[in-house]
Amino acid sequence: MIFAVWLPLVMPLLAVPTARRLAESLPPRAAAWLLAGCVAALASCTAAALGLLTAARGDCGCRLVAAFRPPGAGAAGRDDAVVTVPAAPVAGALLACCAFAVARRALRHRAELRAARRAADAHGLAGDLCVLPEAAPDAYALPGRPGRVVVTAGMLRALPPAEREALFAHERAHLAGRHHLFLLAAELAAVCHPLLRELRSPLAYALERWADESAAARVGDRQVTARAIGRAALAARTHAAAPRPSAAPAATTGPVPRRVAALLGSDRAADRPRGRSLPGGRRLIAATLLACVAFSAAGAVDAAADLHQTVETAQGEQPGR
């Protein structure tokens, strides 16, 4: 346990930059799934490692990890206790902070969505489209059952009809792909390990590119889609928009010039940077990322098995058993 339990805590040092590089060489949809799966796996392993360290705390940890080591453990058993037992209170405090922050973030997400839906319900609906009377240009995908495309009157005035349809198609792609769950997973994972925050921006970009491509396929015109996104972003940034749910995807967020260039085909390397799209290099990066996640998960499993064996041995060696 002394070595295995630390693997999930240090593996993000290598896994995060590797995931970023691999995502840049993949199509948007595949990149989004890769990044979301990576943050979920690494955060889960981190939480498991903190929980295992916490299990070695206090009097129970001292007796089970130090006094009741299996025969033949010798110095390795004492070293295990010297490292894991003092670290247990710190791990327990970190785990409690993570649990509190995750619960708080999830509750805030739920409250934001409820408030946004109440505001949308106060206005008329045209199918899945809700038009708010605000003059500030804004548009976003409001998840729920059913999901809705929320757009302000200011945004409708800023776009011609063809570009409006492209914007609506973009937001509907967010709803169809349930992209808010990807963003929420990244937010919650970042609470568990600070390095995972580095994956939030590339994930948000991949989701926007995913919706861009879906909108372009839906309207059948990449130039119209690119103009709609660019014009909407310019209009939104010239006015102070009303607050919206932080996990509600919107076409006006992220590196809009890069997205527009990718849609127009003048910068296809925006999705596949030079030197990173070679099949051999991509396979090597993918193998490295897979190894990082596998080692992280294996470390947590091995530490759990070792702790379980220690507990079983301690119970079997107690007097009167």
Short mmCIF file of C-alpha atoms in Angstrom, two decimals:
data_model
loop_
_atom_site.label_atom_id
_atom_site.label_comp_id
_atom_site.label_asym_id
_atom_site.label_seq_id
_atom_site.Cartn_x
_atom_site.Cartn_y
_atom_site.Cartn_z
CA MET A 1 0.00 0.00 0.00
CA ILE A 2 2.89 2.34 0.74
CA PHE A 3 3.64 2.79 -2.96
CA ALA A 4 0.42 1.86 -4.75
CA VAL A 5 -1.80 4.31 -2.90
CA TRP A 6 0.22 7.27 -4.15
CA LEU A 7 -0.04 6.40 -7.85
CA PRO A 8 -3.53 7.91 -8.38
CA LEU A 9 -2.32 11.15 -6.79
CA VAL A 10 0.76 11.61 -9.00
CA MET A 11 -0.39 10.10 -12.30
CA PRO A 12 -2.28 13.28 -13.39
CA LEU A 13 1.13 14.96 -13.68
CA LEU A 14 1.69 12.93 -16.83
CA ALA A 15 -1.89 12.08 -17.80
CA VAL A 16 -3.18 15.67 -18.07
CA PRO A 17 -0.66 17.00 -20.64
CA THR A 18 -0.88 13.70 -22.52
CA ALA A 19 -4.68 13.93 -22.70
CA ARG A 20 -4.48 17.51 -23.97
CA ARG A 21 -2.09 16.56 -26.77
CA LEU A 22 -4.12 13.54 -27.80
CA ALA A 23 -7.39 15.49 -27.81
CA GLU A 24 -5.91 18.08 -30.18
CA SER A 25 -5.31 15.38 -32.80
CA LEU A 26 -8.82 13.90 -32.63
CA PRO A 27 -12.17 14.94 -34.12
CA PRO A 28 -14.21 17.10 -31.74
CA ARG A 29 -16.66 14.40 -30.65
CA ALA A 30 -13.94 11.85 -29.94
CA ALA A 31 -11.86 14.49 -28.14
CA ALA A 32 -14.80 15.41 -25.89
CA TRP A 33 -15.42 11.80 -24.90
CA LEU A 34 -11.72 11.22 -24.32
CA LEU A 35 -11.30 14.24 -22.05
CA ALA A 36 -14.51 13.60 -20.12
CA GLY A 37 -13.61 9.95 -19.58
CA CYS A 38 -10.10 10.89 -18.53
CA VAL A 39 -11.18 13.44 -15.93
CA ALA A 40 -13.82 11.08 -14.53
CA ALA A 41 -11.39 8.16 -14.23
CA LEU A 42 -8.56 10.19 -12.71
CA ALA A 43 -10.86 11.96 -10.25
CA SER A 44 -12.40 8.64 -9.16
CA CYS A 45 -8.96 7.12 -8.58
CA THR A 46 -7.87 10.20 -6.63
CA ALA A 47 -10.91 10.00 -4.37
CA ALA A 48 -10.31 6.28 -3.85
CA ALA A 49 -6.68 6.90 -2.89
CA LEU A 50 -7.66 9.55 -0.36
CA GLY A 51 -10.28 7.22 1.05
CA LEU A 52 -7.76 4.39 1.45
CA LEU A 53 -5.28 6.68 3.16
CA THR A 54 -8.04 7.87 5.45
CA ALA A 55 -8.83 4.25 6.38
CA ALA A 56 -5.38 3.94 7.94
CA ARG A 57 -5.96 6.74 10.41
CA GLY A 58 -5.93 6.89 14.20
CA ASP A 59 -5.80 3.99 16.59
CA CYS A 60 -7.32 1.60 14.06
CA GLY A 61 -4.65 2.50 11.53
CA CYS A 62 -1.83 2.12 14.03
CA ARG A 63 -3.00 -1.31 15.13
CA LEU A 64 -3.94 -2.64 11.74
CA VAL A 65 -1.17 -1.18 9.63
CA ALA A 66 1.72 -1.41 12.11
CA ALA A 67 1.03 -4.01 14.81
CA PHE A 68 -0.86 -6.58 12.78
CA ARG A 69 1.22 -6.73 9.63
CA PRO A 70 1.39 -10.21 8.09
CA PRO A 71 4.34 -12.36 9.18
CA GLY A 72 7.44 -11.59 7.17
CA ALA A 73 6.44 -7.99 6.39
CA GLY A 74 9.32 -6.79 8.59
CA ALA A 75 10.75 -3.38 7.86
CA ALA A 76 8.45 -2.86 4.88
CA GLY A 77 5.44 -3.08 7.19
CA ARG A 78 6.96 -0.57 9.58
CA ASP A 79 7.81 1.77 6.72
CA ASP A 80 4.23 1.47 5.48
CA ALA A 81 2.90 2.53 8.87
CA VAL A 82 5.42 5.36 9.19
CA VAL A 83 4.21 6.90 5.91
CA THR A 84 0.51 6.08 5.65
CA VAL A 85 -0.64 6.58 9.27
CA PRO A 86 0.68 10.17 9.62
CA ALA A 87 -0.73 11.00 6.18
CA ALA A 88 -4.16 9.65 7.10
CA PRO A 89 -5.50 12.77 8.89
CA VAL A 90 -4.39 14.98 5.99
CA ALA A 91 -6.00 12.63 3.48
CA GLY A 92 -9.18 12.55 5.54
CA ALA A 93 -9.35 16.33 5.65
CA LEU A 94 -8.76 16.57 1.90
CA LEU A 95 -11.40 13.94 1.21
CA ALA A 96 -13.92 15.78 3.38
CA CYS A 97 -13.16 19.05 1.61
CA CYS A 98 -13.57 17.38 -1.78
CA ALA A 99 -16.88 15.81 -0.79
CA PHE A 100 -18.17 19.14 0.52
CA ALA A 101 -17.03 21.03 -2.59
CA VAL A 102 -18.53 18.43 -4.95
CA ALA A 103 -21.86 18.48 -3.12
CA ARG A 104 -21.89 22.27 -3.06
CA ARG A 105 -21.09 22.50 -6.78
CA ALA A 106 -23.75 19.94 -7.68
CA LEU A 107 -26.38 21.75 -5.62
CA ARG A 108 -25.43 25.10 -7.16
CA HIS A 109 -25.70 23.58 -10.63
CA ARG A 110 -29.17 22.29 -9.80
CA ALA A 111 -30.25 25.65 -8.37
CA GLU A 112 -28.95 27.54 -11.42
CA LEU A 113 -30.85 25.28 -13.80
CA ARG A 114 -34.05 25.60 -11.78
CA ALA A 115 -33.78 29.40 -11.72
CA ALA A 116 -33.10 29.52 -15.46
CA ARG A 117 -36.05 27.26 -16.20
CA ARG A 118 -38.36 29.39 -14.06
CA ALA A 119 -37.23 32.46 -15.99
CA ALA A 120 -37.81 30.64 -19.28
CA ASP A 121 -41.25 29.44 -18.21
CA ALA A 122 -42.30 33.03 -17.63
CA HIS A 123 -42.06 33.68 -21.36
CA GLY A 124 -43.70 32.12 -24.36
CA LEU A 125 -42.31 29.02 -26.04
CA ALA A 126 -42.18 28.16 -29.72
CA GLY A 127 -41.40 24.47 -29.68
CA ASP A 128 -38.07 24.15 -27.89
CA LEU A 129 -37.28 27.83 -28.39
CA CYS A 130 -37.66 30.38 -25.60
CA VAL A 131 -37.21 34.08 -26.40
CA LEU A 132 -36.28 36.37 -23.51
CA PRO A 133 -37.06 40.09 -23.89
CA GLU A 134 -33.57 41.24 -22.82
CA ALA A 135 -31.77 43.62 -25.17
CA ALA A 136 -28.34 42.11 -24.44
CA PRO A 137 -27.53 39.51 -27.14
CA ASP A 138 -27.24 36.01 -25.69
CA ALA A 139 -28.14 32.43 -26.53
CA TYR A 140 -27.52 29.15 -24.75
CA ALA A 141 -28.74 25.58 -24.41
CA LEU A 142 -30.80 25.05 -21.25
CA PRO A 143 -30.79 21.35 -20.33
CA GLY A 144 -33.77 19.63 -18.79
CA ARG A 145 -36.84 17.64 -19.71
CA PRO A 146 -37.42 18.93 -22.27
CA GLY A 147 -34.30 20.88 -23.15
CA ARG A 148 -34.74 24.37 -24.48
CA VAL A 149 -32.83 26.82 -26.64
CA VAL A 150 -32.88 30.17 -24.84
CA VAL A 151 -32.22 33.27 -26.93
CA THR A 152 -32.68 36.95 -26.19
CA ALA A 153 -34.43 39.48 -28.38
CA GLY A 154 -31.11 41.29 -28.75
CA MET A 155 -29.49 38.21 -30.28
CA LEU A 156 -32.37 37.74 -32.72
CA ARG A 157 -31.96 41.33 -33.90
CA ALA A 158 -28.20 40.82 -34.33
CA LEU A 159 -28.50 37.90 -36.76
CA PRO A 160 -30.21 37.49 -40.14
CA PRO A 161 -32.66 34.56 -40.48
CA ALA A 162 -30.22 32.06 -42.00
CA GLU A 163 -27.68 32.65 -39.26
CA ARG A 164 -30.35 32.37 -36.60
CA GLU A 165 -31.13 28.87 -37.80
CA ALA A 166 -27.44 27.96 -37.64
CA LEU A 167 -27.24 29.31 -34.09
CA PHE A 168 -30.32 27.34 -33.05
CA ALA A 169 -28.87 24.21 -34.63
CA HIS A 170 -25.68 24.72 -32.63
CA GLU A 171 -27.55 24.98 -29.33
CA ARG A 172 -29.76 22.00 -30.21
CA ALA A 173 -26.61 19.97 -30.80
CA HIS A 174 -25.55 20.81 -27.24
CA LEU A 175 -28.90 19.56 -25.97
CA ALA A 176 -28.85 16.39 -28.06
CA GLY A 177 -25.32 15.52 -26.93
CA ARG A 178 -26.07 16.39 -23.28
CA HIS A 179 -22.94 18.49 -23.24
CA HIS A 180 -23.81 20.06 -19.90
CA LEU A 181 -23.01 16.72 -18.26
CA PHE A 182 -19.52 16.78 -19.79
CA LEU A 183 -18.95 20.26 -18.38
CA LEU A 184 -20.34 19.31 -14.99
CA ALA A 185 -18.09 16.23 -14.84
CA ALA A 186 -15.06 18.42 -15.52
CA GLU A 187 -16.10 20.88 -12.84
CA LEU A 188 -16.57 18.17 -10.22
CA ALA A 189 -13.35 16.37 -11.20
CA ALA A 190 -11.35 19.58 -10.86
CA VAL A 191 -12.42 19.70 -7.23
CA CYS A 192 -10.87 16.29 -6.57
CA HIS A 193 -7.47 17.03 -8.09
CA PRO A 194 -6.22 20.55 -8.96
CA LEU A 195 -4.32 19.36 -12.04
CA LEU A 196 -7.57 18.23 -13.65
CA ARG A 197 -8.56 21.89 -14.00
CA GLU A 198 -6.22 22.01 -16.99
CA LEU A 199 -8.63 19.80 -18.94
CA ARG A 200 -11.69 22.00 -18.57
CA SER A 201 -10.78 24.47 -21.33
CA PRO A 202 -9.89 21.85 -23.96
CA LEU A 203 -13.06 19.94 -23.09
CA ALA A 204 -15.20 23.06 -23.49
CA TYR A 205 -13.52 23.77 -26.82
CA ALA A 206 -14.10 20.21 -28.05
CA LEU A 207 -17.78 20.46 -27.12
CA GLU A 208 -18.17 23.74 -28.99
CA ARG A 209 -16.45 22.29 -32.05
CA TRP A 210 -18.70 19.24 -31.82
CA ALA A 211 -21.76 21.50 -31.85
CA ASP A 212 -20.26 23.63 -34.64
CA GLU A 213 -19.85 20.62 -36.89
CA SER A 214 -23.34 19.34 -36.06
CA ALA A 215 -24.84 22.75 -36.87
CA ALA A 216 -22.93 22.97 -40.16
CA ALA A 217 -24.20 19.52 -41.16
CA ARG A 218 -27.74 20.46 -40.15
CA VAL A 219 -27.96 23.71 -42.13
CA GLY A 220 -25.78 22.40 -44.96
CA ASP A 221 -23.57 25.49 -45.15
CA ARG A 222 -20.31 25.84 -43.22
CA GLN A 223 -19.88 29.51 -44.16
CA VAL A 224 -23.29 30.47 -42.82
CA THR A 225 -22.55 28.57 -39.60
CA ALA A 226 -19.17 30.28 -39.25
CA ARG A 227 -20.72 33.73 -39.82
CA ALA A 228 -23.47 32.99 -37.29
CA ILE A 229 -20.99 32.00 -34.59
CA GLY A 230 -18.68 34.92 -35.27
CA ARG A 231 -21.46 37.50 -35.43
CA ALA A 232 -23.16 36.13 -32.31
CA ALA A 233 -19.89 36.20 -30.36
CA LEU A 234 -19.16 39.78 -31.41
CA ALA A 235 -22.67 40.89 -30.48
CA ALA A 236 -22.51 39.16 -27.09
CA ARG A 237 -19.15 40.69 -26.19
CA THR A 238 -20.29 44.22 -26.86
CA HIS A 239 -23.01 43.99 -24.21
CA ALA A 240 -23.15 42.79 -20.63
CA ALA A 241 -25.19 39.60 -20.81
CA ALA A 242 -27.59 38.53 -18.09
CA PRO A 243 -26.38 35.72 -15.78
CA ARG A 244 -26.91 32.20 -17.10
CA PRO A 245 -26.13 28.72 -15.69
CA SER A 246 -22.39 28.14 -15.67
CA ALA A 247 -22.80 24.62 -17.10
CA ALA A 248 -25.17 25.75 -19.88
CA PRO A 249 -23.24 25.52 -23.19
CA ALA A 250 -23.31 28.56 -25.45
CA ALA A 251 -22.06 29.18 -28.99
CA THR A 252 -20.45 32.48 -28.01
CA THR A 253 -17.92 30.95 -25.59
CA GLY A 254 -14.39 29.68 -26.11
CA PRO A 255 -11.81 30.63 -28.78
CA VAL A 256 -14.30 31.76 -31.41
CA PRO A 257 -11.75 32.82 -34.08
CA ARG A 258 -10.17 29.37 -34.01
CA ARG A 259 -13.58 27.73 -34.29
CA VAL A 260 -14.58 29.95 -37.20
CA ALA A 261 -11.30 29.21 -38.99
CA ALA A 262 -11.88 25.47 -38.55
CA LEU A 263 -15.38 25.76 -40.00
CA LEU A 264 -14.18 27.73 -43.00
CA GLY A 265 -11.52 25.15 -43.70
CA SER A 266 -8.74 27.74 -43.72
CA ASP A 267 -7.27 26.24 -40.57
CA ARG A 268 -8.03 22.55 -40.48
CA ALA A 269 -4.86 22.25 -38.43
CA ALA A 270 -6.80 23.93 -35.64
CA ASP A 271 -8.22 20.53 -34.89
CA ARG A 272 -5.14 18.58 -35.96
CA PRO A 273 -2.00 20.56 -35.12
CA ARG A 274 1.10 19.98 -37.20
CA GLY A 275 3.23 17.13 -35.94
CA ARG A 276 0.51 15.63 -33.82
CA SER A 277 -1.75 14.04 -36.38
CA LEU A 278 0.62 11.31 -37.52
CA PRO A 279 -0.88 7.88 -36.84
CA GLY A 280 2.28 6.58 -35.18
CA GLY A 281 2.61 9.58 -32.87
CA ARG A 282 -1.08 9.46 -31.99
CA ARG A 283 -0.84 5.79 -31.10
CA LEU A 284 2.15 6.47 -28.85
CA ILE A 285 0.36 9.31 -27.07
CA ALA A 286 -2.79 7.20 -26.70
CA ALA A 287 -0.75 4.31 -25.28
CA THR A 288 0.88 6.67 -22.78
CA LEU A 289 -2.48 8.05 -21.65
CA LEU A 290 -3.97 4.57 -21.36
CA ALA A 291 -0.99 3.47 -19.28
CA CYS A 292 -1.41 6.47 -16.96
CA VAL A 293 -5.09 5.74 -16.34
CA ALA A 294 -4.41 2.01 -15.98
CA PHE A 295 -1.60 2.55 -13.47
CA SER A 296 -3.78 4.96 -11.53
CA ALA A 297 -6.66 2.48 -11.34
CA ALA A 298 -4.32 -0.44 -10.62
CA GLY A 299 -2.70 1.50 -7.80
CA ALA A 300 -6.04 2.16 -6.15
CA VAL A 301 -7.12 -1.48 -6.53
CA ASP A 302 -3.80 -2.81 -5.23
CA ALA A 303 -3.89 -0.48 -2.22
CA ALA A 304 -7.47 -1.54 -1.45
CA ALA A 305 -6.52 -5.22 -1.66
CA ASP A 306 -3.51 -4.68 0.59
CA LEU A 307 -5.58 -2.83 3.18
CA HIS A 308 -8.23 -5.57 3.08
CA GLN A 309 -5.58 -8.25 3.61
CA THR A 310 -4.11 -6.31 6.52
CA VAL A 311 -7.52 -6.03 8.18
CA GLU A 312 -8.20 -9.72 7.71
CA THR A 313 -4.82 -10.63 9.18
CA ALA A 314 -5.31 -8.31 12.12
CA GLN A 315 -8.71 -9.81 12.91
CA GLY A 316 -7.31 -13.33 12.69
CA GLU A 317 -4.42 -12.57 15.04
CA GLN A 318 -6.47 -10.86 17.77
CA PRO A 319 -6.47 -12.80 21.08
CA GLY A 320 -9.48 -15.05 21.55
CA ARG A 321 -10.26 -15.37 17.84
#
